Amino acid sequence: MTASRPAPPAAMRGVLVAPGRLQGVDVARALALLGMMAAHVGGIAEAVDWGDPGTWSAVAHGRPSTLFAVLAGVSIGLTSGRTDPPGPPAIGRIRARLAIRAVAVVAVGLLLMALGTPVYVILPTYGALFLLVLPALRWRPGWLLVAAAVCALLSPVVALASAPSYAGAGMWEVQLGLVYPVVTFLAYVLVGLAVARVGPEARRAQVALLASGLLVAVAAYAVGNVLAPVPVDAGVEAFPGVPWAPDGSGGAVALAQLLLSPRDHSSSVVDVVGTAGVAVAVLALCTLVFDGRGRTVSRIAFPLAAVGSMPLTVYAGHLVVIALLPEYPESGTVWAGFAIGSVLFAMLWRTFLGSGPLERLVARLTRLVPAAP
């Protein structure tokens, strides 16, 4: 039987970085959470015009949720043996624990959907992806990337084919597979799992991941903007997660828009590849800057790392606050309030209590499966 490396420890009370924990991963996760908050309450622009700094906030469309999904794959990899996943029977116990975690995340997601906020909740899809990736836990990084590439190629086809089944669907239904298409987001989780399997704690790997992520993203968006530039009315007419082409588009133009559009949340091949590249680059940069750099850097990173160490709690908490407000908030000032409040809460909780409350609950449930016979 192959021995596995220990899973990364949970956040520890009063400790800046628990031994073996990658603080850069927590920082990247915090950026994803704060980015999703910006998309929800920040009143951000619909599309980026690099000549107009006032529109740059639109980078928060789509990319934070895809970074969140890539980091889900990284977390799965780190908790299942890092670069050396174990064989039977240990891998079976790991799969069982991840399955319990998936069910818990789906349950929390459904409860958050029941709050009735006008926010598309990612957690039900997120939990389902944990289940779908279980058979791939022992795959090599190369095969994981091949599977991710297949998902990326299938993404626009599956998303477009499934869209008619949501005709007449309400806010509840579209959150279950339309806004966050499963095949599309499975590609991100597989990429994240591949990143964990190559060892993101190694400096050489961090540099290689940063360079390859940037190269892939730039190449994908260059191809998309040349072959399928985003129509001016896409922000109004298109629906998140669904490929779209303007009415009256010719066959070649429509096909290019459906397959190669760089529009955020379009589920096109370019969208999946480009946002995956951005996510890998952000993760690599965070680990390169913050991990293994000494106590001073750890202190600097602590506010964001605290947020990233309790993603389920922070994500759920901000939706509960939205639900309690008398009116739906949308402005940069509101986002700043949510961000500062999240950081302060996470820092205090992490300092005095350790792991977040929902993270503790999920950990307790997963311990129903013993770590060893």
Tab-separated table of C-alpha atoms in Angstrom:
chain	number	residue	atom	x	y	z
A	1	MET	CA	0.000	0.000	0.000
A	2	THR	CA	1.296	3.460	-0.881
A	3	ALA	CA	1.718	5.762	2.092
A	4	SER	CA	0.160	9.190	1.741
A	5	ARG	CA	1.435	12.505	2.930
A	6	PRO	CA	-0.621	13.981	5.740
A	7	ALA	CA	-3.492	16.206	4.788
A	8	PRO	CA	-2.975	19.920	5.396
A	9	PRO	CA	-4.044	20.731	8.947
A	10	ALA	CA	-7.032	22.836	9.798
A	11	ALA	CA	-6.484	26.430	10.832
A	12	MET	CA	-5.177	26.485	14.392
A	13	ARG	CA	-6.177	28.958	17.090
A	14	GLY	CA	-3.593	31.709	17.606
A	15	VAL	CA	-1.194	30.267	15.010
A	16	LEU	CA	-0.288	32.299	11.907
A	17	VAL	CA	0.353	29.269	9.690
A	18	ALA	CA	-0.200	25.688	10.809
A	19	PRO	CA	2.730	23.401	9.910
A	20	GLY	CA	2.257	21.983	6.420
A	21	ARG	CA	-0.497	24.430	5.466
A	22	LEU	CA	-0.006	26.550	2.328
A	23	GLN	CA	-0.878	30.109	3.290
A	24	GLY	CA	-0.800	31.198	-0.353
A	25	VAL	CA	-3.722	28.865	-1.092
A	26	ASP	CA	-5.716	30.534	1.688
A	27	VAL	CA	-4.849	33.987	0.305
A	28	ALA	CA	-5.948	32.953	-3.191
A	29	ARG	CA	-9.183	31.567	-1.753
A	30	ALA	CA	-9.789	34.884	0.019
A	31	LEU	CA	-9.337	36.726	-3.272
A	32	ALA	CA	-11.930	34.434	-4.836
A	33	LEU	CA	-14.374	35.066	-1.984
A	34	LEU	CA	-13.912	38.835	-2.038
A	35	GLY	CA	-14.194	38.796	-5.829
A	36	MET	CA	-17.504	36.952	-5.654
A	37	MET	CA	-18.717	39.483	-3.098
A	38	ALA	CA	-17.799	42.240	-5.565
A	39	ALA	CA	-19.830	40.503	-8.266
A	40	HIS	CA	-22.779	40.190	-5.865
A	41	VAL	CA	-22.892	43.611	-4.176
A	42	GLY	CA	-20.150	45.757	-5.712
A	43	GLY	CA	-22.172	47.283	-8.547
A	44	ILE	CA	-19.333	46.423	-10.930
A	45	ALA	CA	-19.229	47.261	-14.643
A	46	GLU	CA	-20.741	44.862	-17.167
A	47	ALA	CA	-17.674	44.571	-19.409
A	48	VAL	CA	-14.007	45.556	-19.319
A	49	ASP	CA	-12.751	48.363	-21.530
A	50	TRP	CA	-9.018	48.545	-20.857
A	51	GLY	CA	-9.034	52.155	-22.044
A	52	ASP	CA	-11.517	53.082	-19.306
A	53	PRO	CA	-10.318	52.362	-15.745
A	54	GLY	CA	-13.883	52.800	-14.525
A	55	THR	CA	-14.788	49.465	-16.130
A	56	TRP	CA	-11.878	47.426	-14.766
A	57	SER	CA	-14.040	46.165	-11.914
A	58	ALA	CA	-15.721	43.895	-14.482
A	59	VAL	CA	-12.829	41.435	-14.108
A	60	ALA	CA	-14.827	40.168	-11.113
A	61	HIS	CA	-17.382	38.681	-13.521
A	62	GLY	CA	-16.783	34.941	-13.743
A	63	ARG	CA	-13.148	34.800	-12.698
A	64	PRO	CA	-13.610	34.643	-8.887
A	65	SER	CA	-16.032	31.710	-9.162
A	66	THR	CA	-13.665	29.856	-11.478
A	67	LEU	CA	-10.743	30.538	-9.120
A	68	PHE	CA	-12.939	29.173	-6.319
A	69	ALA	CA	-13.535	25.991	-8.355
A	70	VAL	CA	-9.846	25.536	-9.225
A	71	LEU	CA	-9.027	25.921	-5.535
A	72	ALA	CA	-11.612	23.255	-4.754
A	73	GLY	CA	-9.551	20.883	-6.877
A	74	VAL	CA	-6.375	22.004	-5.123
A	75	SER	CA	-7.961	21.384	-1.710
A	76	ILE	CA	-9.129	17.946	-2.778
A	77	GLY	CA	-5.614	17.132	-3.933
A	78	LEU	CA	-3.976	18.417	-0.760
A	79	THR	CA	-6.313	16.371	1.427
A	80	SER	CA	-5.852	13.192	-0.620
A	81	GLY	CA	-2.101	12.729	-0.570
A	82	ARG	CA	-0.707	15.798	-2.333
A	83	THR	CA	1.800	14.503	-4.930
A	84	ASP	CA	1.471	10.884	-3.791
A	85	PRO	CA	-2.165	9.766	-3.341
A	86	PRO	CA	-2.473	6.472	-1.451
A	87	GLY	CA	-3.832	3.220	-2.789
A	88	PRO	CA	-6.534	0.997	-1.271
A	89	PRO	CA	-7.853	0.904	1.365
A	90	ALA	CA	-6.762	4.410	2.408
A	91	ILE	CA	-8.034	6.028	-0.784
A	92	GLY	CA	-11.464	4.523	-0.123
A	93	ARG	CA	-11.644	6.232	3.260
A	94	ILE	CA	-10.543	9.516	1.695
A	95	ARG	CA	-13.259	9.206	-0.940
A	96	ALA	CA	-15.858	8.506	1.743
A	97	ARG	CA	-14.811	11.585	3.712
A	98	LEU	CA	-14.918	13.763	0.597
A	99	ALA	CA	-18.365	12.398	-0.234
A	100	ILE	CA	-19.642	13.429	3.202
A	101	ARG	CA	-18.068	16.837	2.699
A	102	ALA	CA	-19.792	17.139	-0.677
A	103	VAL	CA	-23.215	16.341	0.766
A	104	ALA	CA	-22.680	18.881	3.562
A	105	VAL	CA	-21.690	21.600	1.074
A	106	VAL	CA	-24.739	20.874	-1.090
A	107	ALA	CA	-26.972	21.048	1.987
A	108	VAL	CA	-25.544	24.408	3.023
A	109	GLY	CA	-25.950	25.631	-0.555
A	110	LEU	CA	-29.617	24.650	-0.671
A	111	LEU	CA	-30.250	26.413	2.636
A	112	LEU	CA	-28.615	29.554	1.254
A	113	MET	CA	-30.731	29.339	-1.892
A	114	ALA	CA	-33.815	29.166	0.342
A	115	LEU	CA	-32.942	32.640	1.674
A	116	GLY	CA	-34.273	34.004	-1.604
A	117	THR	CA	-31.461	36.461	-2.356
A	118	PRO	CA	-30.916	37.460	-6.006
A	119	VAL	CA	-27.495	35.794	-5.898
A	120	TYR	CA	-26.625	32.678	-7.858
A	121	VAL	CA	-25.330	30.278	-5.188
A	122	ILE	CA	-22.388	28.174	-6.346
A	123	LEU	CA	-22.305	25.690	-3.460
A	124	PRO	CA	-24.720	23.025	-4.832
A	125	THR	CA	-22.622	22.733	-7.998
A	126	TYR	CA	-19.452	22.931	-5.900
A	127	GLY	CA	-20.565	19.968	-3.776
A	128	ALA	CA	-21.603	17.939	-6.810
A	129	LEU	CA	-18.146	18.455	-8.293
A	130	PHE	CA	-16.571	16.912	-5.185
A	131	LEU	CA	-18.525	13.741	-5.938
A	132	LEU	CA	-17.744	13.727	-9.657
A	133	VAL	CA	-14.005	14.032	-9.145
A	134	LEU	CA	-13.720	11.128	-6.677
A	135	PRO	CA	-12.841	8.521	-9.339
A	136	ALA	CA	-9.947	10.737	-10.524
A	137	LEU	CA	-8.122	11.031	-7.195
A	138	ARG	CA	-5.304	8.671	-8.235
A	139	TRP	CA	-4.900	9.932	-11.806
A	140	ARG	CA	-1.581	11.407	-12.847
A	141	PRO	CA	-1.428	15.177	-13.545
A	142	GLY	CA	-1.202	14.632	-17.294
A	143	TRP	CA	-4.371	12.561	-17.413
A	144	LEU	CA	-6.150	15.079	-15.201
A	145	LEU	CA	-5.290	17.832	-17.673
A	146	VAL	CA	-6.445	15.686	-20.580
A	147	ALA	CA	-9.778	15.147	-18.815
A	148	ALA	CA	-9.999	18.893	-18.121
A	149	ALA	CA	-9.349	19.630	-21.797
A	150	VAL	CA	-12.137	17.227	-22.812
A	151	CYS	CA	-14.511	19.001	-20.415
A	152	ALA	CA	-13.474	22.369	-21.860
A	153	LEU	CA	-14.193	21.169	-25.399
A	154	LEU	CA	-17.557	19.734	-24.355
A	155	SER	CA	-18.460	22.751	-22.228
A	156	PRO	CA	-20.249	24.928	-24.831
A	157	VAL	CA	-21.935	21.941	-26.459
A	158	VAL	CA	-23.330	20.556	-23.190
A	159	ALA	CA	-24.288	24.001	-21.863
A	160	LEU	CA	-26.129	24.872	-25.076
A	161	ALA	CA	-27.824	21.472	-25.288
A	162	SER	CA	-29.062	21.651	-21.692
A	163	ALA	CA	-30.357	25.236	-21.875
A	164	PRO	CA	-33.778	24.341	-23.408
A	165	SER	CA	-34.565	22.130	-20.410
A	166	TYR	CA	-34.516	25.273	-18.261
A	167	ALA	CA	-37.160	27.080	-20.324
A	168	GLY	CA	-39.482	28.863	-17.914
A	169	ALA	CA	-37.252	28.021	-14.942
A	170	GLY	CA	-37.206	30.336	-11.945
A	171	MET	CA	-34.354	31.648	-9.835
A	172	TRP	CA	-34.143	28.415	-7.835
A	173	GLU	CA	-33.907	26.072	-10.821
A	174	VAL	CA	-31.317	28.003	-12.859
A	175	GLN	CA	-28.867	27.762	-9.958
A	176	LEU	CA	-28.863	23.980	-10.315
A	177	GLY	CA	-26.701	23.421	-13.372
A	178	LEU	CA	-27.437	26.338	-15.709
A	179	VAL	CA	-25.533	29.313	-14.299
A	180	TYR	CA	-22.742	27.037	-13.088
A	181	PRO	CA	-22.699	24.216	-15.674
A	182	VAL	CA	-21.322	21.015	-14.191
A	183	VAL	CA	-19.178	19.971	-17.158
A	184	THR	CA	-17.707	23.471	-17.406
A	185	PHE	CA	-16.813	23.671	-13.733
A	186	LEU	CA	-15.564	20.093	-13.635
A	187	ALA	CA	-12.772	21.270	-15.936
A	188	TYR	CA	-11.670	23.781	-13.287
A	189	VAL	CA	-11.701	21.231	-10.470
A	190	LEU	CA	-9.633	18.800	-12.546
A	191	VAL	CA	-7.101	21.552	-13.283
A	192	GLY	CA	-6.868	22.321	-9.578
A	193	LEU	CA	-6.387	18.652	-8.728
A	194	ALA	CA	-3.582	18.461	-11.303
A	195	VAL	CA	-1.937	21.520	-9.704
A	196	ALA	CA	-2.031	19.825	-6.286
A	197	ARG	CA	-0.497	16.670	-7.750
A	198	VAL	CA	2.561	18.538	-9.115
A	199	GLY	CA	3.299	20.036	-5.681
A	200	PRO	CA	2.433	23.760	-5.508
A	201	GLU	CA	4.685	24.213	-2.461
A	202	ALA	CA	7.855	23.828	-4.576
A	203	ARG	CA	9.389	27.082	-5.877
A	204	ARG	CA	10.126	25.626	-9.311
A	205	ALA	CA	6.535	24.431	-9.625
A	206	GLN	CA	5.207	27.834	-8.536
A	207	VAL	CA	7.228	29.642	-11.195
A	208	ALA	CA	6.229	27.122	-13.861
A	209	LEU	CA	2.548	27.355	-12.908
A	210	LEU	CA	2.643	31.164	-12.934
A	211	ALA	CA	4.280	31.283	-16.367
A	212	SER	CA	2.072	28.592	-17.898
A	213	GLY	CA	-1.109	30.075	-16.431
A	214	LEU	CA	-0.322	33.515	-17.835
A	215	LEU	CA	0.681	32.080	-21.224
A	216	VAL	CA	-2.488	29.981	-21.507
A	217	ALA	CA	-4.727	32.887	-20.469
A	218	VAL	CA	-3.137	35.400	-22.837
A	219	ALA	CA	-3.235	32.948	-25.746
A	220	ALA	CA	-6.865	31.997	-25.120
A	221	TYR	CA	-8.118	35.571	-24.820
A	222	ALA	CA	-6.088	36.644	-27.862
A	223	VAL	CA	-7.697	33.919	-29.959
A	224	GLY	CA	-11.145	34.731	-28.623
A	225	ASN	CA	-10.918	38.480	-29.160
A	226	VAL	CA	-9.653	38.040	-32.700
A	227	LEU	CA	-12.029	35.301	-33.857
A	228	ALA	CA	-15.110	36.030	-31.732
A	229	PRO	CA	-15.072	39.554	-30.260
A	230	VAL	CA	-17.764	40.112	-27.635
A	231	PRO	CA	-20.818	41.880	-29.126
A	232	VAL	CA	-21.705	45.206	-27.502
A	233	ASP	CA	-25.107	43.955	-26.317
A	234	ALA	CA	-23.816	40.700	-24.807
A	235	GLY	CA	-23.958	42.037	-21.260
A	236	VAL	CA	-27.690	42.670	-21.608
A	237	GLU	CA	-28.823	39.816	-23.844
A	238	ALA	CA	-26.647	36.878	-22.767
A	239	PHE	CA	-27.420	34.704	-19.739
A	240	PRO	CA	-24.635	33.559	-17.373
A	241	GLY	CA	-23.360	30.074	-18.121
A	242	VAL	CA	-25.036	29.827	-21.534
A	243	PRO	CA	-23.259	30.282	-24.894
A	244	TRP	CA	-24.842	33.068	-26.933
A	245	ALA	CA	-24.706	34.664	-30.364
A	246	PRO	CA	-26.626	37.778	-31.515
A	247	ASP	CA	-29.826	37.274	-33.495
A	248	GLY	CA	-29.155	37.244	-37.204
A	249	SER	CA	-25.559	36.078	-36.887
A	250	GLY	CA	-24.322	34.058	-39.837
A	251	GLY	CA	-23.325	30.430	-39.414
A	252	ALA	CA	-19.588	31.027	-39.050
A	253	VAL	CA	-20.053	34.055	-36.774
A	254	ALA	CA	-22.582	32.257	-34.584
A	255	LEU	CA	-20.366	29.167	-34.331
A	256	ALA	CA	-17.372	31.298	-33.362
A	257	GLN	CA	-19.406	33.062	-30.661
A	258	LEU	CA	-20.671	29.783	-29.255
A	259	LEU	CA	-17.283	28.068	-29.171
A	260	LEU	CA	-14.667	30.814	-28.892
A	261	SER	CA	-16.261	33.819	-27.200
A	262	PRO	CA	-14.056	35.446	-24.538
A	263	ARG	CA	-17.214	36.661	-22.752
A	264	ASP	CA	-17.107	35.925	-19.049
A	265	HIS	CA	-19.419	33.105	-17.925
A	266	SER	CA	-20.063	32.121	-21.553
A	267	SER	CA	-18.983	28.469	-21.078
A	268	SER	CA	-17.082	28.685	-24.381
A	269	VAL	CA	-13.785	26.864	-24.844
A	270	VAL	CA	-11.921	30.184	-24.716
A	271	ASP	CA	-13.762	31.232	-21.562
A	272	VAL	CA	-12.927	27.961	-19.775
A	273	VAL	CA	-9.282	27.880	-20.880
A	274	GLY	CA	-8.704	31.587	-20.274
A	275	THR	CA	-10.259	31.705	-16.811
A	276	ALA	CA	-8.506	28.471	-15.813
A	277	GLY	CA	-5.195	30.034	-16.848
A	278	VAL	CA	-5.935	33.155	-14.789
A	279	ALA	CA	-6.863	31.023	-11.771
A	280	VAL	CA	-3.660	28.962	-11.955
A	281	ALA	CA	-1.575	32.133	-12.325
A	282	VAL	CA	-3.247	33.788	-9.324
A	283	LEU	CA	-2.758	30.673	-7.184
A	284	ALA	CA	0.890	30.342	-8.226
A	285	LEU	CA	1.581	34.020	-7.546
A	286	CYS	CA	0.023	33.793	-4.071
A	287	THR	CA	2.053	30.721	-3.120
A	288	LEU	CA	5.211	32.236	-4.604
A	289	VAL	CA	4.804	35.479	-2.659
A	290	PHE	CA	3.517	34.207	0.689
A	291	ASP	CA	4.684	30.638	1.347
A	292	GLY	CA	8.024	29.991	2.994
A	293	ARG	CA	8.897	33.695	3.249
A	294	GLY	CA	9.188	33.985	6.999
A	295	ARG	CA	7.105	35.263	9.877
A	296	THR	CA	6.882	38.894	8.712
A	297	VAL	CA	5.319	37.915	5.396
A	298	SER	CA	3.002	35.500	7.205
A	299	ARG	CA	1.788	38.359	9.388
A	300	ILE	CA	1.157	40.517	6.324
A	301	ALA	CA	-0.818	37.704	4.700
A	302	PHE	CA	-2.756	36.791	7.840
A	303	PRO	CA	-5.862	39.001	7.265
A	304	LEU	CA	-6.544	37.447	3.848
A	305	ALA	CA	-5.349	33.993	4.877
A	306	ALA	CA	-7.813	34.046	7.774
A	307	VAL	CA	-10.663	34.687	5.332
A	308	GLY	CA	-9.446	31.944	3.013
A	309	SER	CA	-9.151	29.428	5.844
A	310	MET	CA	-12.933	29.507	6.413
A	311	PRO	CA	-14.460	29.823	2.922
A	312	LEU	CA	-17.739	28.084	3.680
A	313	THR	CA	-18.380	30.292	6.706
A	314	VAL	CA	-17.476	33.546	4.952
A	315	TYR	CA	-19.422	32.694	1.786
A	316	ALA	CA	-22.521	31.675	3.734
A	317	GLY	CA	-22.189	34.612	6.100
A	318	HIS	CA	-22.201	37.261	3.392
A	319	LEU	CA	-25.352	35.778	1.843
A	320	VAL	CA	-27.094	35.717	5.217
A	321	VAL	CA	-26.234	39.402	5.679
A	322	ILE	CA	-27.598	40.206	2.209
A	323	ALA	CA	-30.818	38.374	3.074
A	324	LEU	CA	-31.197	40.371	6.314
A	325	LEU	CA	-30.769	43.777	4.676
A	326	PRO	CA	-34.003	45.650	3.844
A	327	GLU	CA	-32.823	46.390	0.276
A	328	TYR	CA	-30.388	44.625	-2.015
A	329	PRO	CA	-27.106	46.594	-1.837
A	330	GLU	CA	-24.965	47.385	-4.883
A	331	SER	CA	-22.041	49.790	-4.690
A	332	GLY	CA	-18.322	49.854	-4.188
A	333	THR	CA	-18.832	51.232	-0.700
A	334	VAL	CA	-21.078	48.319	0.217
A	335	TRP	CA	-18.522	45.859	-1.105
A	336	ALA	CA	-15.810	47.541	0.983
A	337	GLY	CA	-18.009	47.105	4.048
A	338	PHE	CA	-18.540	43.413	3.297
A	339	ALA	CA	-14.810	42.912	2.648
A	340	ILE	CA	-13.662	44.689	5.807
A	341	GLY	CA	-16.312	42.953	7.898
A	342	SER	CA	-15.298	39.550	6.526
A	343	VAL	CA	-11.614	40.181	7.230
A	344	LEU	CA	-12.217	41.409	10.777
A	345	PHE	CA	-14.539	38.517	11.594
A	346	ALA	CA	-12.155	35.926	10.153
A	347	MET	CA	-9.112	37.382	11.927
A	348	LEU	CA	-10.838	37.438	15.308
A	349	TRP	CA	-12.336	33.979	14.933
A	350	ARG	CA	-9.094	32.474	13.663
A	351	THR	CA	-7.086	34.099	16.477
A	352	PHE	CA	-9.313	33.030	19.346
A	353	LEU	CA	-11.238	29.986	18.066
A	354	GLY	CA	-9.309	28.525	15.105
A	355	SER	CA	-11.305	26.897	12.298
A	356	GLY	CA	-14.494	28.570	11.086
A	357	PRO	CA	-17.818	27.328	12.501
A	358	LEU	CA	-19.061	25.685	9.321
A	359	GLU	CA	-15.618	24.224	8.673
A	360	ARG	CA	-15.707	22.672	12.151
A	361	LEU	CA	-19.125	21.207	11.482
A	362	VAL	CA	-18.037	19.666	8.174
A	363	ALA	CA	-14.839	18.322	9.751
A	364	ARG	CA	-16.870	16.690	12.519
A	365	LEU	CA	-19.121	15.033	9.962
A	366	THR	CA	-16.202	13.727	7.908
A	367	ARG	CA	-14.713	12.160	11.047
A	368	LEU	CA	-17.615	9.733	10.973
A	369	VAL	CA	-15.320	7.876	8.589
A	370	PRO	CA	-12.235	6.798	10.585
A	371	ALA	CA	-8.878	7.926	9.221
A	372	ALA	CA	-7.485	4.416	9.724
A	373	PRO	CA	-9.047	1.005	10.416
